[in-house]
Short mmCIF file of C-alpha atoms in Angstrom, two decimals:
data_model
loop_
_atom_site.label_atom_id
_atom_site.label_comp_id
_atom_site.label_asym_id
_atom_site.label_seq_id
_atom_site.Cartn_x
_atom_site.Cartn_y
_atom_site.Cartn_z
CA MET A 1143 -35.30 -20.71 -22.95
CA ALA A 1144 -34.25 -23.82 -24.88
CA HIS A 1145 -30.53 -24.57 -24.64
CA ASP A 1146 -30.00 -24.17 -28.39
CA MET A 1147 -31.46 -20.65 -28.17
CA ILE A 1148 -29.62 -19.52 -25.06
CA TRP A 1149 -27.31 -17.33 -27.17
CA GLN A 1150 -30.32 -15.00 -27.48
CA ALA A 1151 -30.27 -14.31 -23.73
CA ASP A 1152 -29.24 -10.93 -22.42
CA ALA A 1153 -26.03 -10.49 -20.46
CA VAL A 1154 -27.64 -10.76 -17.02
CA SER A 1155 -29.37 -14.02 -17.97
CA LEU A 1156 -26.14 -15.44 -19.36
CA GLY A 1157 -24.32 -14.67 -16.13
CA GLU A 1158 -27.05 -16.50 -14.23
CA ALA A 1159 -26.80 -19.42 -16.67
CA PHE A 1160 -23.02 -19.62 -16.18
CA ALA A 1161 -23.46 -19.62 -12.41
CA ALA A 1162 -26.06 -22.41 -12.58
CA GLY A 1163 -24.07 -24.49 -15.07
CA ARG A 1164 -26.75 -24.24 -17.76
CA ALA A 1165 -24.27 -22.71 -20.21
CA THR A 1166 -20.54 -22.09 -20.45
CA PRO A 1167 -18.63 -19.06 -21.75
CA VAL A 1168 -16.90 -21.19 -24.40
CA ASN A 1169 -20.18 -22.57 -25.76
CA ILE A 1170 -21.76 -19.12 -25.82
CA LEU A 1171 -18.71 -17.68 -27.57
CA GLU A 1172 -18.87 -20.43 -30.19
CA ALA A 1173 -22.57 -19.74 -30.76
CA HIS A 1174 -21.79 -16.08 -31.39
CA HIS A 1175 -18.89 -16.96 -33.68
CA ARG A 1176 -21.36 -19.04 -35.73
CA GLN A 1177 -23.66 -16.03 -35.96
CA VAL A 1178 -20.73 -13.87 -37.09
CA ALA A 1179 -19.71 -16.41 -39.75
CA ARG A 1180 -23.28 -16.58 -41.05
CA LEU A 1181 -24.36 -12.95 -40.90
CA ASP A 1182 -21.34 -10.68 -40.97
CA PRO A 1183 -20.65 -11.30 -44.69
CA ILE A 1184 -24.04 -9.62 -45.19
CA LEU A 1185 -23.93 -6.95 -42.48
CA ASN A 1186 -20.20 -6.08 -42.30
CA ALA A 1187 -20.46 -5.12 -38.64
CA TYR A 1188 -17.00 -6.26 -37.55
CA SER A 1189 -13.82 -4.51 -38.64
CA PHE A 1190 -11.60 -6.83 -36.56
CA MET A 1191 -12.06 -10.14 -34.74
CA ALA A 1192 -10.17 -10.61 -31.46
CA PRO A 1193 -7.60 -13.41 -31.77
CA ASP A 1194 -7.71 -14.31 -28.07
CA ALA A 1195 -11.47 -14.47 -27.52
CA ARG A 1196 -11.51 -18.26 -27.12
CA SER A 1197 -8.71 -18.28 -24.57
CA GLU A 1198 -10.47 -15.51 -22.63
CA ALA A 1199 -13.71 -17.53 -22.69
CA ALA A 1200 -11.85 -20.64 -21.51
CA ALA A 1201 -10.29 -18.69 -18.63
CA SER A 1202 -13.74 -17.39 -17.69
CA GLU A 1203 -15.17 -20.91 -17.80
CA LYS A 1204 -12.49 -22.07 -15.37
CA ARG A 1205 -13.30 -19.20 -13.01
CA TRP A 1206 -16.98 -20.13 -12.98
CA ARG A 1207 -16.11 -23.80 -12.30
CA THR A 1208 -14.00 -22.81 -9.32
CA GLY A 1209 -16.57 -20.35 -7.99
CA SER A 1210 -14.38 -17.30 -8.57
CA PRO A 1211 -15.94 -15.21 -11.38
CA LEU A 1212 -14.62 -11.69 -11.69
CA SER A 1213 -18.14 -10.25 -11.92
CA PRO A 1214 -21.73 -11.39 -12.59
CA LEU A 1215 -21.02 -10.81 -16.31
CA ASP A 1216 -17.75 -12.77 -16.43
CA GLY A 1217 -17.57 -14.57 -19.80
CA VAL A 1218 -20.24 -12.55 -21.62
CA PRO A 1219 -19.09 -11.85 -25.22
CA ILE A 1220 -19.19 -8.20 -26.27
CA ILE A 1221 -18.15 -5.97 -29.16
CA LEU A 1222 -16.19 -2.71 -28.89
CA LYS A 1223 -16.56 0.24 -31.21
CA ASP A 1224 -13.46 0.58 -33.35
CA ASN A 1225 -12.50 3.96 -31.93
CA LEU A 1226 -11.84 2.44 -28.49
CA CYS A 1227 -8.36 1.18 -27.64
CA ALA A 1228 -8.03 -2.47 -26.60
CA SER A 1229 -4.76 -4.30 -26.09
CA GLY A 1230 -3.79 -6.58 -28.97
CA MET A 1231 -6.22 -5.02 -31.44
CA PRO A 1232 -6.19 -1.95 -33.66
CA ALA A 1233 -8.38 1.05 -32.95
CA SER A 1234 -8.94 1.64 -36.64
CA TRP A 1235 -11.41 4.53 -36.45
CA GLY A 1236 -12.28 3.67 -40.06
CA ASN A 1237 -8.78 4.72 -41.16
CA ALA A 1238 -6.32 2.54 -43.09
CA ALA A 1239 -3.22 3.82 -41.28
CA LEU A 1240 -4.70 3.23 -37.84
CA SER A 1241 -5.94 -0.22 -38.88
CA ARG A 1242 -2.32 -1.33 -39.23
CA HIS A 1243 -1.39 -0.31 -35.68
CA THR A 1244 -1.98 -2.62 -32.69
CA CYS A 1245 -2.84 -0.97 -29.38
CA ALA A 1246 -0.48 -1.79 -26.52
CA SER A 1247 -3.02 -1.26 -23.75
CA ASP A 1248 -6.69 -0.85 -22.95
CA GLU A 1249 -8.19 2.58 -22.48
CA ALA A 1250 -9.91 3.07 -19.13
CA PRO A 1251 -13.49 1.91 -19.89
CA VAL A 1252 -12.24 -1.14 -21.80
CA ALA A 1253 -9.92 -2.00 -18.92
CA ARG A 1254 -12.87 -1.98 -16.53
CA LEU A 1255 -14.78 -4.46 -18.70
CA ARG A 1256 -11.71 -6.65 -19.13
CA ALA A 1257 -11.15 -6.68 -15.35
CA ALA A 1258 -14.75 -7.86 -14.95
CA GLY A 1259 -14.08 -10.86 -17.20
CA LEU A 1260 -16.03 -9.73 -20.25
CA VAL A 1261 -14.88 -11.51 -23.43
CA ILE A 1262 -14.14 -9.14 -26.31
CA LEU A 1263 -15.27 -10.63 -29.62
CA GLY A 1264 -13.84 -7.87 -31.78
CA LYS A 1265 -14.28 -4.30 -33.00
CA GLY A 1266 -17.37 -2.73 -34.56
CA ASN A 1267 -17.08 -0.75 -37.78
CA THR A 1268 -17.42 3.04 -37.63
CA PRO A 1269 -17.23 5.88 -40.15
CA GLU A 1270 -13.82 7.50 -40.30
CA PHE A 1271 -13.19 9.51 -37.13
CA SER A 1272 -16.76 8.77 -35.93
CA VAL A 1273 -18.19 12.07 -37.08
CA ASP A 1274 -20.97 10.83 -39.39
CA GLY A 1275 -24.49 9.55 -38.84
CA TYR A 1276 -24.05 6.45 -40.99
CA THR A 1277 -21.36 3.75 -41.04
CA ASP A 1278 -19.14 3.49 -44.11
CA ASN A 1279 -15.46 4.09 -44.81
CA LEU A 1280 -12.83 3.44 -47.46
CA THR A 1281 -11.05 0.83 -45.35
CA PHE A 1282 -13.84 -1.59 -44.38
CA GLY A 1283 -16.88 -0.50 -46.40
CA ALA A 1284 -20.49 0.01 -45.37
CA THR A 1285 -22.26 -1.65 -42.45
CA CYS A 1286 -25.88 -2.70 -42.96
CA ASN A 1287 -28.99 -2.83 -40.79
CA PRO A 1288 -30.07 -6.37 -39.75
CA PHE A 1289 -33.73 -5.36 -40.05
CA ASN A 1290 -33.11 -4.48 -43.71
CA PRO A 1291 -29.57 -4.95 -45.07
CA ASP A 1292 -30.20 -2.40 -47.83
CA LEU A 1293 -30.39 0.29 -45.15
CA THR A 1294 -27.95 1.86 -42.69
CA PRO A 1295 -27.92 1.04 -38.97
CA GLY A 1296 -26.90 4.66 -38.46
CA GLY A 1297 -23.66 5.93 -37.04
CA SER A 1298 -21.23 6.34 -35.84
CA SER A 1299 -21.74 3.19 -33.74
CA GLY A 1300 -23.23 1.24 -36.64
CA GLY A 1301 -21.00 -1.81 -36.34
CA VAL A 1302 -21.77 -2.23 -32.64
CA VAL A 1303 -25.55 -1.97 -32.97
CA ALA A 1304 -25.70 -4.21 -36.05
CA ALA A 1305 -23.76 -6.92 -34.22
CA VAL A 1306 -25.83 -6.72 -31.04
CA ALA A 1307 -29.16 -6.62 -32.87
CA ALA A 1308 -28.21 -9.57 -35.09
CA GLY A 1309 -27.03 -11.75 -32.19
CA MET A 1310 -23.37 -11.48 -33.17
CA ALA A 1311 -22.59 -10.06 -29.71
CA VAL A 1312 -24.55 -9.90 -26.47
CA ALA A 1313 -23.85 -6.22 -25.90
CA GLY A 1314 -21.41 -3.52 -26.91
CA LEU A 1315 -19.38 -0.57 -25.76
CA ALA A 1316 -19.62 2.53 -27.93
CA THR A 1317 -19.18 6.30 -27.93
CA ASP A 1318 -21.64 9.14 -28.35
CA GLY A 1319 -20.37 12.58 -29.35
CA GLY A 1320 -23.55 13.88 -31.02
CA GLY A 1321 -26.00 10.97 -30.94
CA SER A 1322 -23.77 8.09 -32.03
CA ILE A 1323 -25.18 5.65 -29.46
CA ARG A 1324 -28.78 6.85 -29.39
CA ARG A 1325 -29.66 7.12 -33.06
CA PRO A 1326 -28.14 3.75 -34.11
CA ALA A 1327 -29.77 2.07 -31.10
CA GLY A 1328 -33.08 3.52 -32.26
CA TYR A 1329 -32.59 2.21 -35.80
CA THR A 1330 -31.99 -1.33 -34.54
CA GLY A 1331 -34.46 -1.68 -31.65
CA LEU A 1332 -31.78 -1.55 -28.93
CA CYS A 1333 -31.26 0.28 -25.67
CA GLY A 1334 -28.29 2.57 -25.18
CA LEU A 1335 -27.01 4.79 -22.40
CA LYS A 1336 -25.27 8.05 -23.23
CA PRO A 1337 -23.85 9.04 -19.84
CA GLY A 1338 -23.41 12.59 -18.71
CA ILE A 1339 -19.95 14.12 -18.91
CA GLY A 1340 -17.65 12.54 -16.31
CA HIS A 1341 -19.97 9.64 -15.40
CA VAL A 1342 -17.67 7.10 -17.10
CA ALA A 1343 -14.00 7.98 -16.70
CA ARG A 1344 -11.87 8.08 -19.86
CA ALA A 1345 -8.10 7.86 -20.24
CA GLY A 1346 -5.62 6.31 -22.64
CA GLY A 1347 -7.73 6.51 -25.79
CA LEU A 1348 -7.64 8.21 -29.16
CA ALA A 1349 -7.96 11.96 -29.61
CA GLN A 1350 -11.42 13.29 -28.75
CA VAL A 1351 -12.06 15.50 -31.76
CA LEU A 1352 -15.53 16.33 -30.38
CA LEU A 1353 -14.14 17.75 -27.13
CA ASP A 1354 -15.79 16.42 -23.98
CA PHE A 1355 -19.04 15.93 -25.90
CA GLU A 1356 -17.93 12.36 -26.69
CA VAL A 1357 -18.69 9.93 -23.87
CA VAL A 1358 -18.48 6.14 -23.57
CA GLY A 1359 -21.58 4.06 -22.88
CA PRO A 1360 -23.13 0.60 -23.30
CA VAL A 1361 -25.51 -0.73 -25.95
CA ALA A 1362 -27.67 -3.77 -25.17
CA ARG A 1363 -30.95 -5.54 -25.81
CA SER A 1364 -32.34 -4.81 -22.34
CA ILE A 1365 -32.33 -1.97 -19.83
CA ARG A 1366 -31.15 -4.28 -17.04
CA ASP A 1367 -28.06 -5.06 -19.11
CA LEU A 1368 -27.34 -1.34 -19.39
CA ARG A 1369 -27.60 -1.10 -15.61
CA ALA A 1370 -25.19 -4.02 -15.15
CA PHE A 1371 -22.66 -2.55 -17.58
CA ASP A 1372 -22.97 0.90 -16.06
CA ALA A 1373 -22.14 -0.56 -12.65
CA ILE A 1374 -18.94 -2.09 -14.05
CA LEU A 1375 -17.94 1.02 -16.01
CA THR A 1376 -18.41 3.34 -13.04
CA GLY A 1377 -17.62 1.01 -10.14
CA ARG A 1378 -20.91 2.11 -8.60
CA PRO A 1379 -23.82 -0.40 -8.60
CA THR A 1380 -27.10 1.24 -9.59
CA ALA A 1381 -30.34 0.70 -7.69
CA THR A 1382 -32.51 -2.10 -9.08
CA ASP A 1383 -35.82 -0.96 -7.55
CA ARG A 1384 -38.14 -0.36 -10.49
CA HIS A 1385 -40.52 1.78 -8.45
CA GLU A 1386 -40.28 5.37 -9.59
CA PRO A 1387 -42.32 8.14 -7.97
CA PRO A 1388 -44.31 10.22 -10.44
CA LEU A 1389 -42.05 12.48 -12.44
CA ARG A 1390 -42.61 15.67 -14.38
CA ILE A 1391 -41.68 15.03 -18.01
CA LEU A 1392 -41.56 17.39 -20.98
CA ALA A 1393 -42.43 15.67 -24.27
CA VAL A 1394 -40.84 17.47 -27.25
CA GLU A 1395 -42.08 16.15 -30.60
CA ARG A 1396 -40.49 18.74 -32.89
CA LEU A 1397 -37.57 21.14 -32.72
CA GLY A 1398 -38.65 24.39 -34.33
CA ASN A 1399 -39.50 23.92 -37.98
CA ALA A 1400 -37.30 20.86 -38.44
CA PRO A 1401 -39.25 18.03 -40.12
CA CYS A 1402 -39.81 14.63 -38.53
CA ASP A 1403 -41.07 11.47 -40.23
CA PRO A 1404 -44.80 10.85 -39.56
CA ALA A 1405 -44.14 7.28 -38.39
CA ILE A 1406 -41.70 8.60 -35.80
CA ARG A 1407 -44.22 11.20 -34.63
CA ALA A 1408 -46.84 8.46 -34.24
CA ALA A 1409 -44.40 6.36 -32.18
CA PHE A 1410 -43.63 9.45 -30.10
CA ALA A 1411 -47.33 9.86 -29.32
CA GLN A 1412 -47.46 6.23 -28.16
CA SER A 1413 -44.46 6.88 -25.92
CA THR A 1414 -46.12 9.86 -24.26
CA LEU A 1415 -49.19 7.70 -23.56
CA ALA A 1416 -46.99 5.00 -22.06
CA LEU A 1417 -45.34 7.51 -19.73
CA SER A 1418 -48.71 8.86 -18.66
CA ALA A 1419 -49.94 5.32 -18.03
CA GLU A 1420 -47.04 4.85 -15.61
CA GLY A 1421 -48.43 7.75 -13.58
CA HIS A 1422 -46.01 10.47 -14.70
CA THR A 1423 -47.10 13.99 -15.50
CA VAL A 1424 -46.33 14.51 -19.19
CA GLN A 1425 -46.48 17.98 -20.67
CA THR A 1426 -46.18 18.33 -24.44
CA GLY A 1427 -44.36 21.43 -25.61
CA ALA A 1428 -41.29 23.03 -27.13
CA LEU A 1429 -37.75 22.73 -25.82
CA PRO A 1430 -37.28 25.88 -23.68
CA VAL A 1431 -34.06 26.99 -25.38
CA ASP A 1432 -33.02 28.38 -28.75
CA LEU A 1433 -30.55 25.93 -30.27
CA ALA A 1434 -29.81 28.10 -33.31
CA PRO A 1435 -26.57 29.61 -31.90
CA LEU A 1436 -25.13 26.14 -31.33
CA ASP A 1437 -26.48 24.70 -34.58
CA ALA A 1438 -24.75 27.48 -36.53
CA VAL A 1439 -21.30 26.31 -35.41
CA TRP A 1440 -21.85 22.61 -34.71
CA GLY A 1441 -20.01 21.31 -37.79
CA GLN A 1442 -16.97 23.46 -37.05
CA ILE A 1443 -16.27 21.61 -33.79
CA ALA A 1444 -15.30 18.42 -35.64
CA GLU A 1445 -13.40 20.45 -38.25
CA ILE A 1446 -11.25 22.12 -35.59
CA GLY A 1447 -10.76 18.82 -33.78
CA LEU A 1448 -9.64 17.04 -36.94
CA ALA A 1449 -7.27 19.89 -37.84
CA ARG A 1450 -5.58 19.60 -34.46
CA TYR A 1451 -5.47 15.79 -34.59
CA PHE A 1452 -4.02 15.73 -38.11
CA ASP A 1453 -1.21 18.04 -36.94
CA ASP A 1454 -0.20 15.28 -34.51
CA ALA A 1455 -0.90 12.34 -36.85
CA PRO A 1456 0.22 13.16 -40.42
CA MET A 1457 0.19 9.49 -41.49
CA VAL A 1458 -3.44 9.19 -40.43
CA ALA A 1459 -4.24 12.41 -42.26
CA ALA A 1460 -2.57 11.14 -45.44
CA ALA A 1461 -4.68 7.97 -45.36
CA ALA A 1462 -7.93 9.81 -44.61
CA ALA A 1463 -10.70 10.15 -47.17
CA PRO A 1464 -10.70 13.50 -49.01
CA LYS A 1465 -13.86 14.57 -47.16
CA TYR A 1466 -12.08 14.54 -43.81
CA ARG A 1467 -8.94 16.21 -45.10
CA GLU A 1468 -11.16 18.99 -46.42
CA MET A 1469 -12.88 19.25 -43.03
CA ALA A 1470 -9.48 19.60 -41.35
CA GLU A 1471 -8.39 22.24 -43.85
CA ARG A 1472 -11.48 24.31 -43.02
CA GLY A 1473 -10.87 23.81 -39.31
CA ALA A 1474 -7.27 25.02 -39.65
CA THR A 1475 -8.50 28.38 -40.96
CA LEU A 1476 -10.59 29.10 -37.88
CA SER A 1477 -9.07 31.29 -35.18
CA ALA A 1478 -8.66 30.73 -31.46
CA THR A 1479 -11.14 33.53 -30.84
CA HIS A 1480 -13.68 31.72 -33.00
CA LEU A 1481 -13.17 28.56 -30.97
CA PHE A 1482 -13.66 30.65 -27.84
CA ASP A 1483 -16.94 31.90 -29.27
CA ILE A 1484 -18.06 28.30 -29.93
CA LEU A 1485 -17.19 27.31 -26.37
CA SER A 1486 -19.06 30.34 -25.04
CA ARG A 1487 -22.19 29.09 -26.82
CA VAL A 1488 -21.68 25.64 -25.35
CA PHE A 1489 -21.24 27.00 -21.82
CA ALA A 1490 -24.34 29.15 -22.22
CA LEU A 1491 -26.37 26.06 -23.14
CA ARG A 1492 -24.97 24.13 -20.17
CA GLU A 1493 -25.97 26.93 -17.83
CA VAL A 1494 -29.58 27.19 -18.97
CA ALA A 1495 -30.04 23.41 -19.21
CA ARG A 1496 -28.47 22.68 -15.83
CA ASP A 1497 -31.75 21.92 -14.01
CA LEU A 1498 -33.61 20.78 -17.14
CA TRP A 1499 -35.95 23.76 -16.86
CA GLY A 1500 -37.62 22.26 -13.80
CA TYR A 1501 -38.48 18.93 -15.42
CA ASP A 1502 -37.25 15.53 -14.25
CA ALA A 1503 -36.78 14.27 -17.80
CA ILE A 1504 -37.38 15.21 -21.43
CA LEU A 1505 -38.81 12.76 -23.95
CA MET A 1506 -37.77 13.15 -27.60
CA PRO A 1507 -37.27 10.90 -30.64
CA THR A 1508 -33.72 9.73 -31.22
CA SER A 1509 -33.90 10.65 -34.91
CA ALA A 1510 -36.08 12.67 -37.28
CA ALA A 1511 -35.77 10.06 -40.06
CA ASN A 1512 -36.01 6.33 -40.47
CA PRO A 1513 -32.96 4.46 -41.85
CA TRP A 1514 -31.90 5.28 -45.41
CA PRO A 1515 -29.69 3.41 -47.98
CA ALA A 1516 -26.54 2.11 -46.32
CA THR A 1517 -23.96 3.91 -48.49
CA ARG A 1518 -25.60 7.34 -48.39
CA PRO A 1519 -24.31 9.68 -45.69
CA PHE A 1520 -27.73 11.12 -44.80
CA PRO A 1521 -31.33 11.24 -46.03
CA PRO A 1522 -31.73 14.29 -48.31
CA GLU A 1523 -35.43 14.64 -47.53
CA ILE A 1524 -37.64 14.11 -44.47
CA ASP A 1525 -41.43 14.19 -44.72
CA GLY A 1526 -41.21 15.88 -48.12
CA GLN A 1527 -38.83 18.60 -46.93
CA ALA A 1528 -35.22 18.91 -48.10
CA VAL A 1529 -32.67 18.65 -45.28
CA GLY A 1530 -28.93 18.88 -44.89
CA PRO A 1531 -26.40 16.43 -43.41
CA ARG A 1532 -27.74 16.76 -39.87
CA GLY A 1533 -31.42 17.00 -40.65
CA HIS A 1534 -31.95 13.52 -39.23
CA ALA A 1535 -29.82 14.27 -36.16
CA VAL A 1536 -31.48 17.39 -34.75
CA TYR A 1537 -32.63 15.76 -31.52
CA THR A 1538 -29.32 14.52 -30.16
CA GLY A 1539 -26.33 16.86 -30.44
CA TRP A 1540 -27.61 19.47 -28.02
CA VAL A 1541 -27.67 16.84 -25.26
CA ASN A 1542 -23.94 16.18 -25.75
CA ALA A 1543 -23.13 19.88 -25.72
CA ALA A 1544 -25.17 20.32 -22.54
CA GLY A 1545 -23.31 17.40 -20.94
CA LEU A 1546 -26.53 15.68 -19.86
CA PRO A 1547 -27.26 11.93 -19.67
CA ALA A 1548 -29.75 10.34 -22.04
CA LEU A 1549 -31.25 6.89 -22.42
CA ALA A 1550 -32.24 5.46 -25.83
CA LEU A 1551 -34.97 2.83 -25.88
CA PRO A 1552 -37.42 1.43 -28.42
CA ALA A 1553 -40.83 3.01 -28.74
CA PRO A 1554 -43.49 0.88 -26.98
CA VAL A 1555 -45.27 -0.17 -30.17
CA GLN A 1556 -42.95 -1.70 -32.75
CA SER A 1557 -43.78 -2.92 -36.26
CA GLY A 1558 -41.72 -2.73 -39.42
CA LEU A 1559 -38.43 -0.93 -38.82
CA PRO A 1560 -37.60 -0.14 -35.19
CA ILE A 1561 -38.14 3.41 -33.95
CA GLY A 1562 -36.24 4.82 -31.02
CA MET A 1563 -37.02 7.36 -28.31
CA GLN A 1564 -34.73 9.03 -25.79
CA LEU A 1565 -35.16 10.25 -22.25
CA VAL A 1566 -32.85 13.12 -21.32
CA GLY A 1567 -32.16 13.70 -17.62
CA ARG A 1568 -30.44 16.10 -15.28
CA THR A 1569 -26.76 15.73 -14.44
CA GLY A 1570 -26.25 12.59 -12.36
CA SER A 1571 -29.65 11.09 -13.19
CA GLU A 1572 -28.40 8.00 -15.06
CA ALA A 1573 -29.88 5.62 -12.47
CA GLN A 1574 -33.23 7.40 -12.57
CA LEU A 1575 -33.32 7.23 -16.36
CA LEU A 1576 -32.61 3.49 -16.25
CA ARG A 1577 -35.43 2.91 -13.76
CA LEU A 1578 -37.79 5.00 -15.86
CA GLY A 1579 -36.78 3.22 -19.05
CA GLU A 1580 -37.16 -0.26 -17.61
CA ALA A 1581 -40.86 0.35 -17.09
CA LEU A 1582 -41.26 1.51 -20.70
CA ALA A 1583 -38.94 -0.52 -22.92
CA PRO A 1584 -40.65 -3.41 -24.76
CA PRO A 1585 -38.87 -6.77 -25.13
CA PHE A 1586 -36.28 -6.84 -27.88
CA ARG A 1587 -37.72 -7.82 -31.26
CA TRP A 1588 -35.29 -9.96 -33.22
CA PRO A 1589 -34.71 -9.29 -36.92
CA ALA A 1590 -35.80 -12.25 -39.03
CA MET A 1591 -32.32 -12.82 -40.49
CA SER A 1592 -30.83 -13.49 -37.05
CA LEU A 1593 -33.33 -16.23 -36.21
CA ASN A 1594 -33.10 -18.11 -39.49
CA GLN A 1595 -30.48 -20.73 -38.67
CA ARG A 1596 -30.26 -22.30 -42.13
#
């Protein structure tokens, strides 16, 4: 890769370039700052820029010169979702009151990246309280998709994926409580790992209004970057052998009568062919569980969580958009026995999904709809059928409730807007999913706006 294009390299390649002296952390940081200055006025991906990024890059550069990097990714510039706590920066969560508060310390996953020498560029915009499938809020406004700035990059990790896809960061750290890594990654041609519950330890962060459904995971332009970040976040290096014995995979195109865009179904068919070509046994069929009991109460989980959080944070509640105050008011009316009933439905799903019904993995789309206008909260119609707020999100939330890991990756044939697929695995199968995905994921396709250097 030409030196003036090295900012396009993935994190692993940049680490190798730093080690060989072909690039320096300061120069790479400056290249990304130029991308931010050029593109963020259009995309609005960043809600906050880190004031100490250059000093961190300079410290990393010194470590590489003296042969003492903290990790193979020391000096790589990344973006954090703005619901993650990082010392010296706000964790705004899309909320005006929180945006005025500076965090005193890093939460656990951020601390692991910092200890590995990663350079934090700033924070990625998110909808307020990260409970929506698009990215807009009253404090920072709407984030746009680099493949078409009129459209959303999805949510709630929209700022992170827009920055990574546009070359304004090499990779990002985000959260997924109902699909918030996987769907946005799919809308922007990226790869994202939603770990299973407990795979990445959490402590010292904001309230988790989505219970233990919300997990922390990386977003990147390559599967090998996800593997490298996962090793840092867990402290356990993952196997790099790409050989994977034949697996038994269930391919689920539709969930019941829920509509799915024809272009997504066509990309799904290509993905099943790609898996078969790798020698895996792919069976097309329905998901062997009725999700209706969980779907009936899904929205109430966030309502109860917000009600409890607002009790502890009245200033945040006062600054919240009316929509979220209304959600909290509804949540406050629900009883403890009703919450117990919700949790009983969750535990029932976890029990029946424990061994993935005998399959090694499940293939599904990440979303039922392609991106829609950036300031609209959801597409009102999919394939000619009217849908509600989560009509586009039917494929993802059940995975969070079940506590299972899932890998988002681009469909193998990409033209026009990116389309994402996900592979859902058994508990503890993150490494297997990464090996499986590496054989399937196509090279990242840059949006035209990121390559035009004028």
